[in-house]
Amino acid sequence: NYFVQADGSTFSVDTACIGLNMFSTGLCFVVLLIGFAEQRTKKNLPVISLAAVFTLTCLLLVLTNLLRIVGIVFFKSMPGTLGHDVIGILSLVVYTIVPIYFLINYLIKRWGKTQNETDREQKITFKKNVFATISVCIMIAVANYFVIMNELKTVKDEKLSQLNLPG
């Protein structure tokens, strides 16, 4: 739990509410935005542009989460209330999805390359698909290992687990 002081009142930000859902939702929206933009324009982004989009998305999502927490504390929106959810959704849309939408459209206009279906089918081989699948699985396994190791190292405060506050 993280504690934040605002106007003499104490807010507890639960570890389940630190923005992991917003992070995954934001990345899913970016994948959809890229797919829709490529389909609409019939152009594909180069790998370097995709890497830039996802890197910037991750940075924006961290900033969005920070601004979301500040907004929740500022408006004193408790978890489970409409205000809490609206602040989270608006933060995601305003600080991440809208800027990335304009960035994707700019990158497609600037560096998008038109390819017909036959060229695409010839370039993607079975070996490349297997390699990509195995690489992604290894990255997921390594990330999962680090998350589990971090949870094991986290010192839990017994006083906080027994704490009962109204609301």
Tab-separated table of C-alpha atoms in Angstrom, residues 56-126:
chain	number	residue	atom	x	y	z
A	56	LEU	CA	6.415	6.313	-26.252
A	57	THR	CA	3.199	4.547	-25.261
A	58	CYS	CA	4.896	2.959	-22.251
A	59	LEU	CA	6.307	6.323	-21.167
A	60	LEU	CA	2.933	8.016	-21.608
A	61	LEU	CA	1.190	5.266	-19.643
A	62	VAL	CA	3.550	5.770	-16.700
A	63	LEU	CA	2.875	9.531	-16.826
A	64	THR	CA	-0.865	8.879	-17.223
A	65	ASN	CA	-0.900	6.660	-14.156
A	66	LEU	CA	0.881	9.309	-12.113
A	67	LEU	CA	-1.571	11.986	-13.246
A	68	ARG	CA	-4.491	9.635	-12.550
A	69	ILE	CA	-3.335	9.107	-8.972
A	70	VAL	CA	-2.892	12.863	-8.524
A	71	GLY	CA	-6.413	13.436	-9.872
A	72	ILE	CA	-7.907	10.779	-7.610
A	73	VAL	CA	-6.226	12.306	-4.562
A	74	PHE	CA	-7.108	15.864	-5.607
A	75	PHE	CA	-10.795	15.055	-6.070
A	76	LYS	CA	-10.785	12.577	-3.142
A	77	SER	CA	-12.442	9.882	-5.248
A	78	MET	CA	-12.605	6.658	-3.312
A	79	PRO	CA	-12.244	3.302	-5.115
A	80	GLY	CA	-15.495	1.919	-6.450
A	81	THR	CA	-17.037	5.339	-7.027
A	82	LEU	CA	-18.017	6.753	-10.402
A	83	GLY	CA	-15.553	9.619	-10.017
A	84	HIS	CA	-12.668	7.196	-9.482
A	85	ASP	CA	-13.492	5.311	-12.674
A	86	VAL	CA	-14.145	8.450	-14.733
A	87	ILE	CA	-10.806	9.963	-13.701
A	88	GLY	CA	-9.011	6.770	-14.757
A	89	ILE	CA	-10.754	6.531	-18.127
A	90	LEU	CA	-10.350	10.232	-18.932
A	91	SER	CA	-6.669	10.100	-17.984
A	92	LEU	CA	-6.103	7.152	-20.296
A	93	VAL	CA	-7.913	8.776	-23.209
A	94	VAL	CA	-6.534	12.313	-22.836
A	95	TYR	CA	-2.921	11.590	-21.896
A	96	THR	CA	-2.224	8.422	-23.875
A	97	ILE	CA	-4.725	7.431	-26.560
A	98	VAL	CA	-5.258	10.839	-28.190
A	99	PRO	CA	-1.528	11.695	-28.499
A	100	ILE	CA	-0.680	8.211	-29.780
A	101	TYR	CA	-3.551	8.388	-32.301
A	102	PHE	CA	-2.071	11.539	-33.840
A	103	LEU	CA	1.459	10.088	-33.709
A	104	ILE	CA	0.390	6.924	-35.540
A	105	ASN	CA	-1.368	8.925	-38.262
A	106	TYR	CA	1.710	11.135	-38.689
A	107	LEU	CA	4.065	8.150	-38.864
A	108	ILE	CA	1.889	6.367	-41.426
A	109	LYS	CA	1.745	9.469	-43.632
A	110	ARG	CA	5.484	10.052	-43.269
A	111	TRP	CA	7.009	6.542	-43.322
A	112	GLY	CA	4.170	4.143	-44.129
A	113	LYS	CA	4.940	1.804	-46.990
A	114	THR	CA	2.367	0.324	-49.336
A	115	GLN	CA	2.663	-3.409	-49.878
A	116	ASN	CA	0.436	-5.739	-51.792
A	117	GLU	CA	-0.643	-9.037	-50.284
A	118	THR	CA	1.604	-11.239	-52.439
A	119	ASP	CA	4.790	-9.440	-51.338
A	120	ARG	CA	3.759	-9.771	-47.697
A	121	GLU	CA	3.062	-13.502	-48.031
A	122	GLN	CA	6.428	-14.112	-49.662
A	123	LYS	CA	8.397	-12.265	-46.952
A	124	ILE	CA	6.884	-14.003	-43.927
A	125	THR	CA	8.233	-17.530	-43.683
A	126	PHE	CA	7.428	-20.339	-41.306
